[in-house]
Amino acid sequence: MKKQLSKWLSVLLPIALGVYLTVYTYSQFSAQQLLEIKGYFQYANYWYIALALLIAVIGNMSRAYRWKYSLDHLGYSTNFATNYMAINICYLLNLSVPKSGEISRAVILKKYNNIPFDKGFGTIVAERIVDLFVLLLFMFTAVLLQFSVVKKFILDKIPAEKAILLLGSIAVIGLAILAVFYYSKLALVQKIKDKLAGLREGISTLLYMKNKGWYLAHTCFIWCSYIIMFYCTLFALPQTSEVPFGAVVTAFVVGSIAIAFTNSGFGSYPFMIAKILAVYGIAETAGSAFGWIVWSSQMFLVLLLGLLSFLFLPLLNRST
C-alpha cells in the first residue's frame, strides 16, 4: 500500500506543481496580454523549431553510440538501433514516472541482449554522472559569464543564513545516511551492497574502457547539440533572437534545471525560461510563449520517437 502511494505521489505531485505554475503564470496576464501570447504562437517561425528537433535526433543518436562503448567494455554486444530505441523509450516513460526511463533502458538490455540488469544500469548511472558533471560545468560557465544576472535571479532571493543552514542540514543528513549504510549488518543493506557491486562494475567503465576518447567526444557532441538546439529555437521569435551568448548559456542551464522540478519540465520549464529571459529585457509574454513553444515541440518529438520505438523494438529484435 505504501509503495503504491509513494509511486502515485511521485507522479501526481510534479504534475500538480506544473499545473499550479501554469495557472499561476497565466492568471497574472491581462486579456490583452493573453492575446499577445496567442499571436506569438501563430507567427513563430517553426522552421527553426524543426531544425532544433533535427539536431535533437542527431544528439540522441550520439548518445546511443556513446552507450555502446561502455557496454562493449563489459564484454556485451549491442546494436545501435536497440540502444537508440531504448533511449527514446526512456524519455517517453520519464514523462509519467520521473527516472523510470533509466530503469527501462536496463530492462530492455536484459530482455533483448541478455545483459545483467545491475551491470547495464551501472553504465546508465555512469552516463548520468558524466552528464551531471558537464551540466555543473555549464552552470559554472553561466556564473562566470553572467554573475550579475545569476545573482539577481537566484542569490539575491535567498538569505545567506538560510542558504548556509540548508546546505549544512543536507551535509549532516547525507553523512548520517552514509555512516548507517557503511556499518549496518542488516540483511537488506547487505543485499543492496551486493547489487551495488554490479553497479560499480558498470560505472568503472568510465575509467578503464578502451574508447575513453570517443566516449568523451560523444559527450561533448551531445551537450553541444543541446546548446545549438536551444540557440536555434531562439530565432523562432524576433523578441528572443538577439539575446547575448551569455544569456543563451544561462537560459539553457535554467531550463535544464527546470526539467527536474516536474515531469520533464511541464509548467516549470516555460515558467523559469520566461523569468530568466525577463532579466534580459524580454517581455514575460514573449518569454512564456517561447518557453511553451520549445517545451511542446520537444515533448512532441519525445512522444513520436518513444511510441515508434515501442512499436518497432520488438519487431527489430524478432527478425535478428
mmCIF file of N, CA, C and O in Angstrom, residues 99-179:
data_model
loop_
_atom_site.group_PDB
_atom_site.id
_atom_site.type_symbol
_atom_site.label_atom_id
_atom_site.label_comp_id
_atom_site.label_asym_id
_atom_site.label_seq_id
_atom_site.Cartn_x
_atom_site.Cartn_y
_atom_site.Cartn_z
ATOM 1 N N LYS A 99 12.405 9.384 -13.803
ATOM 2 C CA LYS A 99 13.554 8.473 -13.721
ATOM 3 C C LYS A 99 13.202 7.001 -13.968
ATOM 4 O O LYS A 99 14.073 6.141 -13.888
ATOM 5 N N SER A 100 11.933 6.709 -14.273
ATOM 6 C CA SER A 100 11.585 5.324 -14.594
ATOM 7 C C SER A 100 12.195 4.899 -15.920
ATOM 8 O O SER A 100 12.426 3.714 -16.176
ATOM 9 N N GLY A 101 12.470 5.870 -16.774
ATOM 10 C CA GLY A 101 13.042 5.568 -18.076
ATOM 11 C C GLY A 101 14.412 4.934 -17.988
ATOM 12 O O GLY A 101 14.758 4.055 -18.791
ATOM 13 N N GLU A 102 15.220 5.375 -17.005
ATOM 14 C CA GLU A 102 16.555 4.809 -16.845
ATOM 15 C C GLU A 102 16.467 3.317 -16.513
ATOM 16 O O GLU A 102 17.260 2.509 -16.995
ATOM 17 N N ILE A 103 15.487 2.972 -15.686
ATOM 18 C CA ILE A 103 15.285 1.558 -15.362
ATOM 19 C C ILE A 103 14.862 0.791 -16.607
ATOM 20 O O ILE A 103 15.316 -0.337 -16.849
ATOM 21 N N SER A 104 14.002 1.399 -17.419
ATOM 22 C CA SER A 104 13.521 0.720 -18.631
ATOM 23 C C SER A 104 14.668 0.416 -19.591
ATOM 24 O O SER A 104 14.668 -0.623 -20.268
ATOM 25 N N ARG A 105 15.668 1.292 -19.657
ATOM 26 C CA ARG A 105 16.814 1.045 -20.540
ATOM 27 C C ARG A 105 17.545 -0.233 -20.140
ATOM 28 O O ARG A 105 17.899 -1.057 -20.992
ATOM 29 N N ALA A 106 17.761 -0.383 -18.825
ATOM 30 C CA ALA A 106 18.440 -1.587 -18.337
ATOM 31 C C ALA A 106 17.581 -2.831 -18.551
ATOM 32 O O ALA A 106 18.100 -3.916 -18.855
ATOM 33 N N VAL A 107 16.257 -2.691 -18.404
ATOM 34 C CA VAL A 107 15.339 -3.818 -18.622
ATOM 35 C C VAL A 107 15.371 -4.248 -20.089
ATOM 36 O O VAL A 107 15.372 -5.449 -20.396
ATOM 37 N N ILE A 108 15.421 -3.290 -20.998
ATOM 38 C CA ILE A 108 15.476 -3.603 -22.431
ATOM 39 C C ILE A 108 16.765 -4.353 -22.765
ATOM 40 O O ILE A 108 16.763 -5.317 -23.540
ATOM 41 N N LEU A 109 17.878 -3.927 -22.172
ATOM 42 C CA LEU A 109 19.144 -4.634 -22.384
ATOM 43 C C LEU A 109 19.046 -6.085 -21.898
ATOM 44 O O LEU A 109 19.541 -7.004 -22.543
ATOM 45 N N LYS A 110 18.418 -6.254 -20.741
ATOM 46 C CA LYS A 110 18.262 -7.586 -20.174
ATOM 47 C C LYS A 110 17.395 -8.456 -21.078
ATOM 48 O O LYS A 110 17.704 -9.640 -21.331
ATOM 49 N N LYS A 111 16.326 -7.886 -21.608
ATOM 50 C CA LYS A 111 15.372 -8.662 -22.405
ATOM 51 C C LYS A 111 15.928 -9.032 -23.773
ATOM 52 O O LYS A 111 15.789 -10.186 -24.216
ATOM 53 N N TYR A 112 16.556 -8.067 -24.451
ATOM 54 C CA TYR A 112 16.945 -8.302 -25.836
ATOM 55 C C TYR A 112 18.416 -8.665 -26.027
ATOM 56 O O TYR A 112 18.780 -9.209 -27.067
ATOM 57 N N ASN A 113 19.270 -8.342 -25.045
ATOM 58 C CA ASN A 113 20.694 -8.641 -25.180
ATOM 59 C C ASN A 113 21.238 -9.503 -24.049
ATOM 60 O O ASN A 113 22.440 -9.763 -23.994
ATOM 61 N N ASN A 114 20.329 -9.897 -23.130
ATOM 62 C CA ASN A 114 20.716 -10.754 -22.005
ATOM 63 C C ASN A 114 21.870 -10.169 -21.184
ATOM 64 O O ASN A 114 22.767 -10.875 -20.736
ATOM 65 N N ILE A 115 21.835 -8.864 -20.988
ATOM 66 C CA ILE A 115 22.838 -8.174 -20.175
ATOM 67 C C ILE A 115 22.281 -8.037 -18.761
ATOM 68 O O ILE A 115 21.167 -7.528 -18.590
ATOM 69 N N PRO A 116 23.012 -8.493 -17.732
ATOM 70 C CA PRO A 116 22.509 -8.387 -16.354
ATOM 71 C C PRO A 116 22.042 -6.969 -16.029
ATOM 72 O O PRO A 116 22.713 -5.992 -16.389
ATOM 73 N N PHE A 117 20.898 -6.883 -15.345
ATOM 74 C CA PHE A 117 20.287 -5.578 -15.079
ATOM 75 C C PHE A 117 21.249 -4.646 -14.354
ATOM 76 O O PHE A 117 21.383 -3.475 -14.720
ATOM 77 N N ASP A 118 21.921 -5.157 -13.293
ATOM 78 C CA ASP A 118 22.747 -4.265 -12.485
ATOM 79 C C ASP A 118 23.927 -3.706 -13.276
ATOM 80 O O ASP A 118 24.300 -2.539 -13.112
ATOM 81 N N LYS A 119 24.503 -4.528 -14.182
ATOM 82 C CA LYS A 119 25.624 -4.038 -14.974
ATOM 83 C C LYS A 119 25.162 -3.031 -16.035
ATOM 84 O O LYS A 119 25.809 -2.002 -16.249
ATOM 85 N N GLY A 120 24.056 -3.345 -16.686
ATOM 86 C CA GLY A 120 23.509 -2.397 -17.659
ATOM 87 C C GLY A 120 23.124 -1.094 -17.004
ATOM 88 O O GLY A 120 23.402 -0.007 -17.526
ATOM 89 N N PHE A 121 22.490 -1.204 -15.828
ATOM 90 C CA PHE A 121 22.073 0.007 -15.113
ATOM 91 C C PHE A 121 23.297 0.793 -14.638
ATOM 92 O O PHE A 121 23.268 2.019 -14.584
ATOM 93 N N GLY A 122 24.374 0.083 -14.315
ATOM 94 C CA GLY A 122 25.607 0.756 -13.904
ATOM 95 C C GLY A 122 26.157 1.659 -14.993
ATOM 96 O O GLY A 122 26.641 2.762 -14.719
ATOM 97 N N THR A 123 26.083 1.197 -16.251
ATOM 98 C CA THR A 123 26.560 2.041 -17.356
ATOM 99 C C THR A 123 25.684 3.283 -17.517
ATOM 100 O O THR A 123 26.177 4.342 -17.910
ATOM 101 N N ILE A 124 24.397 3.134 -17.201
ATOM 102 C CA ILE A 124 23.476 4.276 -17.292
ATOM 103 C C ILE A 124 23.763 5.270 -16.172
ATOM 104 O O ILE A 124 23.758 6.494 -16.384
ATOM 105 N N VAL A 125 24.025 4.755 -14.966
ATOM 106 C CA VAL A 125 24.408 5.624 -13.852
ATOM 107 C C VAL A 125 25.695 6.373 -14.197
ATOM 108 O O VAL A 125 25.839 7.567 -13.917
ATOM 109 N N ALA A 126 26.643 5.667 -14.825
ATOM 110 C CA ALA A 126 27.901 6.301 -15.226
ATOM 111 C C ALA A 126 27.634 7.450 -16.193
ATOM 112 O O ALA A 126 28.242 8.526 -16.079
ATOM 113 N N GLU A 127 26.727 7.231 -17.141
ATOM 114 C CA GLU A 127 26.347 8.303 -18.071
ATOM 115 C C GLU A 127 25.816 9.515 -17.322
ATOM 116 O O GLU A 127 26.169 10.657 -17.628
ATOM 117 N N ARG A 128 24.941 9.251 -16.348
ATOM 118 C CA ARG A 128 24.321 10.344 -15.615
ATOM 119 C C ARG A 128 25.350 11.121 -14.799
ATOM 120 O O ARG A 128 25.240 12.328 -14.626
ATOM 121 N N ILE A 129 26.362 10.396 -14.283
ATOM 122 C CA ILE A 129 27.419 11.072 -13.536
ATOM 123 C C ILE A 129 28.194 12.010 -14.459
ATOM 124 O O ILE A 129 28.473 13.169 -14.119
ATOM 125 N N VAL A 130 28.538 11.512 -15.644
ATOM 126 C CA VAL A 130 29.253 12.336 -16.617
ATOM 127 C C VAL A 130 28.408 13.540 -17.027
ATOM 128 O O VAL A 130 28.884 14.678 -17.073
ATOM 129 N N ASP A 131 27.112 13.294 -17.318
ATOM 130 C CA ASP A 131 26.233 14.383 -17.749
ATOM 131 C C ASP A 131 26.028 15.416 -16.646
ATOM 132 O O ASP A 131 25.937 16.622 -16.919
ATOM 133 N N LEU A 132 25.945 14.953 -15.403
ATOM 134 C CA LEU A 132 25.821 15.881 -14.284
ATOM 135 C C LEU A 132 27.060 16.757 -14.183
ATOM 136 O O LEU A 132 26.963 17.971 -13.944
ATOM 137 N N PHE A 133 28.226 16.159 -14.365
ATOM 138 C CA PHE A 133 29.475 16.911 -14.320
ATOM 139 C C PHE A 133 29.499 17.989 -15.408
ATOM 140 O O PHE A 133 29.892 19.135 -15.160
ATOM 141 N N VAL A 134 29.054 17.633 -16.624
ATOM 142 C CA VAL A 134 29.025 18.599 -17.725
ATOM 143 C C VAL A 134 28.031 19.723 -17.419
ATOM 144 O O VAL A 134 28.313 20.900 -17.664
ATOM 145 N N LEU A 135 26.866 19.365 -16.870
ATOM 146 C CA LEU A 135 25.883 20.386 -16.508
ATOM 147 C C LEU A 135 26.450 21.337 -15.458
ATOM 148 O O LEU A 135 26.231 22.557 -15.538
ATOM 149 N N LEU A 136 27.189 20.801 -14.496
ATOM 150 C CA LEU A 136 27.827 21.657 -13.487
ATOM 151 C C LEU A 136 28.839 22.599 -14.133
ATOM 152 O O LEU A 136 28.968 23.761 -13.718
ATOM 153 N N LEU A 137 29.542 22.113 -15.159
ATOM 154 C CA LEU A 137 30.474 22.980 -15.884
ATOM 155 C C LEU A 137 29.727 24.116 -16.578
ATOM 156 O O LEU A 137 30.177 25.268 -16.575
ATOM 157 N N PHE A 138 28.571 23.794 -17.169
ATOM 158 C CA PHE A 138 27.759 24.828 -17.805
ATOM 159 C C PHE A 138 27.260 25.834 -16.763
ATOM 160 O O PHE A 138 27.225 27.050 -17.024
ATOM 161 N N MET A 139 26.878 25.332 -15.596
ATOM 162 C CA MET A 139 26.421 26.225 -14.536
ATOM 163 C C MET A 139 27.550 27.154 -14.106
ATOM 164 O O MET A 139 27.342 28.357 -13.910
ATOM 165 N N PHE A 140 28.756 26.597 -13.948
ATOM 166 C CA PHE A 140 29.914 27.401 -13.569
ATOM 167 C C PHE A 140 30.206 28.447 -14.643
ATOM 168 O O PHE A 140 30.509 29.609 -14.337
ATOM 169 N N THR A 141 30.095 28.044 -15.918
ATOM 170 C CA THR A 141 30.308 28.974 -17.023
ATOM 171 C C THR A 141 29.279 30.098 -17.009
ATOM 172 O O THR A 141 29.614 31.272 -17.229
ATOM 173 N N ALA A 142 28.022 29.730 -16.742
ATOM 174 C CA ALA A 142 26.954 30.733 -16.684
ATOM 175 C C ALA A 142 27.221 31.751 -15.572
ATOM 176 O O ALA A 142 27.016 32.958 -15.754
ATOM 177 N N VAL A 143 27.698 31.258 -14.432
ATOM 178 C CA VAL A 143 28.007 32.164 -13.315
ATOM 179 C C VAL A 143 29.146 33.099 -13.696
ATOM 180 O O VAL A 143 29.109 34.299 -13.410
ATOM 181 N N LEU A 144 30.176 32.558 -14.370
ATOM 182 C CA LEU A 144 31.312 33.392 -14.769
ATOM 183 C C LEU A 144 30.904 34.454 -15.790
ATOM 184 O O LEU A 144 31.297 35.625 -15.685
ATOM 185 N N LEU A 145 30.121 34.036 -16.776
ATOM 186 C CA LEU A 145 29.743 34.957 -17.848
ATOM 187 C C LEU A 145 28.695 35.966 -17.423
ATOM 188 O O LEU A 145 28.686 37.108 -17.896
ATOM 189 N N GLN A 146 27.793 35.544 -16.539
ATOM 190 C CA GLN A 146 26.640 36.383 -16.205
ATOM 191 C C GLN A 146 26.434 36.431 -14.685
ATOM 192 O O GLN A 146 25.323 36.211 -14.207
ATOM 193 N N PHE A 147 27.477 36.745 -13.959
ATOM 194 C CA PHE A 147 27.370 36.697 -12.496
ATOM 195 C C PHE A 147 26.298 37.651 -11.980
ATOM 196 O O PHE A 147 25.514 37.304 -11.091
ATOM 197 N N SER A 148 26.246 38.853 -12.522
ATOM 198 C CA SER A 148 25.269 39.838 -12.038
ATOM 199 C C SER A 148 23.843 39.350 -12.264
ATOM 200 O O SER A 148 22.953 39.563 -11.433
ATOM 201 N N VAL A 149 23.629 38.649 -13.391
ATOM 202 C CA VAL A 149 22.291 38.137 -13.693
ATOM 203 C C VAL A 149 21.941 36.993 -12.752
ATOM 204 O O VAL A 149 20.836 36.933 -12.205
ATOM 205 N N VAL A 150 22.880 36.066 -12.568
ATOM 206 C CA VAL A 150 22.647 34.930 -11.670
ATOM 207 C C VAL A 150 22.400 35.419 -10.249
ATOM 208 O O VAL A 150 21.514 34.912 -9.545
ATOM 209 N N LYS A 151 23.154 36.414 -9.842
ATOM 210 C CA LYS A 151 22.988 36.980 -8.500
ATOM 211 C C LYS A 151 21.591 37.572 -8.336
ATOM 212 O O LYS A 151 20.914 37.356 -7.328
ATOM 213 N N LYS A 152 21.143 38.287 -9.358
ATOM 214 C CA LYS A 152 19.814 38.908 -9.301
ATOM 215 C C LYS A 152 18.708 37.873 -9.356
ATOM 216 O O LYS A 152 17.681 37.992 -8.671
ATOM 217 N N PHE A 153 18.927 36.818 -10.163
ATOM 218 C CA PHE A 153 17.885 35.810 -10.388
ATOM 219 C C PHE A 153 17.755 34.825 -9.236
ATOM 220 O O PHE A 153 16.668 34.359 -8.918
ATOM 221 N N ILE A 154 18.891 34.501 -8.574
ATOM 222 C CA ILE A 154 18.877 33.446 -7.557
ATOM 223 C C ILE A 154 19.380 33.939 -6.206
ATOM 224 O O ILE A 154 18.656 33.919 -5.207
ATOM 225 N N LEU A 155 20.638 34.383 -6.171
ATOM 226 C CA LEU A 155 21.296 34.644 -4.892
ATOM 227 C C LEU A 155 20.617 35.725 -4.075
ATOM 228 O O LEU A 155 20.516 35.624 -2.844
ATOM 229 N N ASP A 156 20.156 36.787 -4.737
ATOM 230 C CA ASP A 156 19.525 37.888 -4.007
ATOM 231 C C ASP A 156 18.194 37.488 -3.391
ATOM 232 O O ASP A 156 17.678 38.173 -2.508
ATOM 233 N N LYS A 157 17.622 36.359 -3.855
ATOM 234 C CA LYS A 157 16.316 35.926 -3.354
ATOM 235 C C LYS A 157 16.420 34.932 -2.210
ATOM 236 O O LYS A 157 15.412 34.528 -1.646
ATOM 237 N N ILE A 158 17.645 34.501 -1.886
ATOM 238 C CA ILE A 158 17.844 33.530 -0.807
ATOM 239 C C ILE A 158 18.736 34.155 0.265
ATOM 240 O O ILE A 158 19.914 34.412 -0.002
ATOM 241 N N PRO A 159 18.218 34.419 1.463
ATOM 242 C CA PRO A 159 19.054 34.963 2.531
ATOM 243 C C PRO A 159 20.246 34.047 2.810
ATOM 244 O O PRO A 159 20.123 32.814 2.799
ATOM 245 N N ALA A 160 21.417 34.633 3.032
ATOM 246 C CA ALA A 160 22.645 33.856 3.221
ATOM 247 C C ALA A 160 22.520 32.876 4.386
ATOM 248 O O ALA A 160 22.981 31.734 4.308
ATOM 249 N N GLU A 161 21.857 33.324 5.478
ATOM 250 C CA GLU A 161 21.723 32.449 6.651
ATOM 251 C C GLU A 161 20.936 31.192 6.313
ATOM 252 O O GLU A 161 21.300 30.072 6.706
ATOM 253 N N LYS A 162 19.854 31.351 5.557
ATOM 254 C CA LYS A 162 19.028 30.199 5.192
ATOM 255 C C LYS A 162 19.778 29.258 4.247
ATOM 256 O O LYS A 162 19.653 28.031 4.351
ATOM 257 N N ALA A 163 20.549 29.823 3.326
ATOM 258 C CA ALA A 163 21.308 29.003 2.389
ATOM 259 C C ALA A 163 22.342 28.160 3.122
ATOM 260 O O ALA A 163 22.495 26.961 2.857
ATOM 261 N N ILE A 164 23.045 28.775 4.077
ATOM 262 C CA ILE A 164 24.059 28.050 4.851
ATOM 263 C C ILE A 164 23.405 26.954 5.693
ATOM 264 O O ILE A 164 23.897 25.828 5.781
ATOM 265 N N LEU A 165 22.269 27.284 6.329
ATOM 266 C CA LEU A 165 21.549 26.312 7.150
ATOM 267 C C LEU A 165 21.074 25.129 6.310
ATOM 268 O O LEU A 165 21.195 23.965 6.721
ATOM 269 N N LEU A 166 20.548 25.414 5.124
ATOM 270 C CA LEU A 166 20.050 24.352 4.245
ATOM 271 C C LEU A 166 21.182 23.432 3.798
ATOM 272 O O LEU A 166 21.070 22.202 3.879
ATOM 273 N N LEU A 167 22.294 24.022 3.346
ATOM 274 C CA LEU A 167 23.426 23.221 2.881
ATOM 275 C C LEU A 167 24.023 22.398 4.021
ATOM 276 O O LEU A 167 24.396 21.237 3.835
ATOM 277 N N GLY A 168 24.097 23.006 5.213
ATOM 278 C CA GLY A 168 24.622 22.286 6.375
ATOM 279 C C GLY A 168 23.745 21.104 6.755
ATOM 280 O O GLY A 168 24.250 20.016 7.062
ATOM 281 N N SER A 169 22.429 21.304 6.714
ATOM 282 C CA SER A 169 21.489 20.236 7.051
ATOM 283 C C SER A 169 21.603 19.071 6.065
ATOM 284 O O SER A 169 21.607 17.902 6.453
ATOM 285 N N ILE A 170 21.709 19.415 4.780
ATOM 286 C CA ILE A 170 21.847 18.373 3.754
ATOM 287 C C ILE A 170 23.131 17.577 3.971
ATOM 288 O O ILE A 170 23.144 16.346 3.864
ATOM 289 N N ALA A 171 24.221 18.276 4.296
ATOM 290 C CA ALA A 171 25.504 17.597 4.513
ATOM 291 C C ALA A 171 25.436 16.649 5.709
ATOM 292 O O ALA A 171 25.905 15.506 5.644
ATOM 293 N N VAL A 172 24.828 17.100 6.826
ATOM 294 C CA VAL A 172 24.733 16.272 8.028
ATOM 295 C C VAL A 172 23.877 15.037 7.776
ATOM 296 O O VAL A 172 24.258 13.906 8.142
ATOM 297 N N ILE A 173 22.736 15.229 7.132
ATOM 298 C CA ILE A 173 21.842 14.099 6.835
ATOM 299 C C ILE A 173 22.525 13.110 5.900
ATOM 300 O O ILE A 173 22.456 11.887 6.083
ATOM 301 N N GLY A 174 23.215 13.640 4.883
ATOM 302 C CA GLY A 174 23.908 12.773 3.943
ATOM 303 C C GLY A 174 24.994 11.943 4.606
ATOM 304 O O GLY A 174 25.112 10.735 4.360
ATOM 305 N N LEU A 175 25.775 12.553 5.484
ATOM 306 C CA LEU A 175 26.836 11.828 6.191
ATOM 307 C C LEU A 175 26.247 10.766 7.123
ATOM 308 O O LEU A 175 26.799 9.669 7.261
ATOM 309 N N ALA A 176 25.118 11.096 7.764
ATOM 310 C CA ALA A 176 24.472 10.132 8.662
ATOM 311 C C ALA A 176 23.988 8.905 7.893
ATOM 312 O O ALA A 176 24.171 7.765 8.331
ATOM 313 N N ILE A 177 23.395 9.125 6.731
ATOM 314 C CA ILE A 177 22.913 8.015 5.909
ATOM 315 C C ILE A 177 24.082 7.146 5.445
ATOM 316 O O ILE A 177 24.016 5.907 5.486
ATOM 317 N N LEU A 178 25.176 7.775 5.024
ATOM 318 C CA LEU A 178 26.353 7.026 4.585
ATOM 319 C C LEU A 178 26.947 6.185 5.720
ATOM 320 O O LEU A 178 27.344 5.036 5.512
ATOM 321 N N ALA A 179 26.977 6.767 6.925
ATOM 322 C CA ALA A 179 27.537 6.040 8.072
ATOM 323 C C ALA A 179 26.690 4.822 8.414
ATOM 324 O O ALA A 179 27.214 3.720 8.651
#
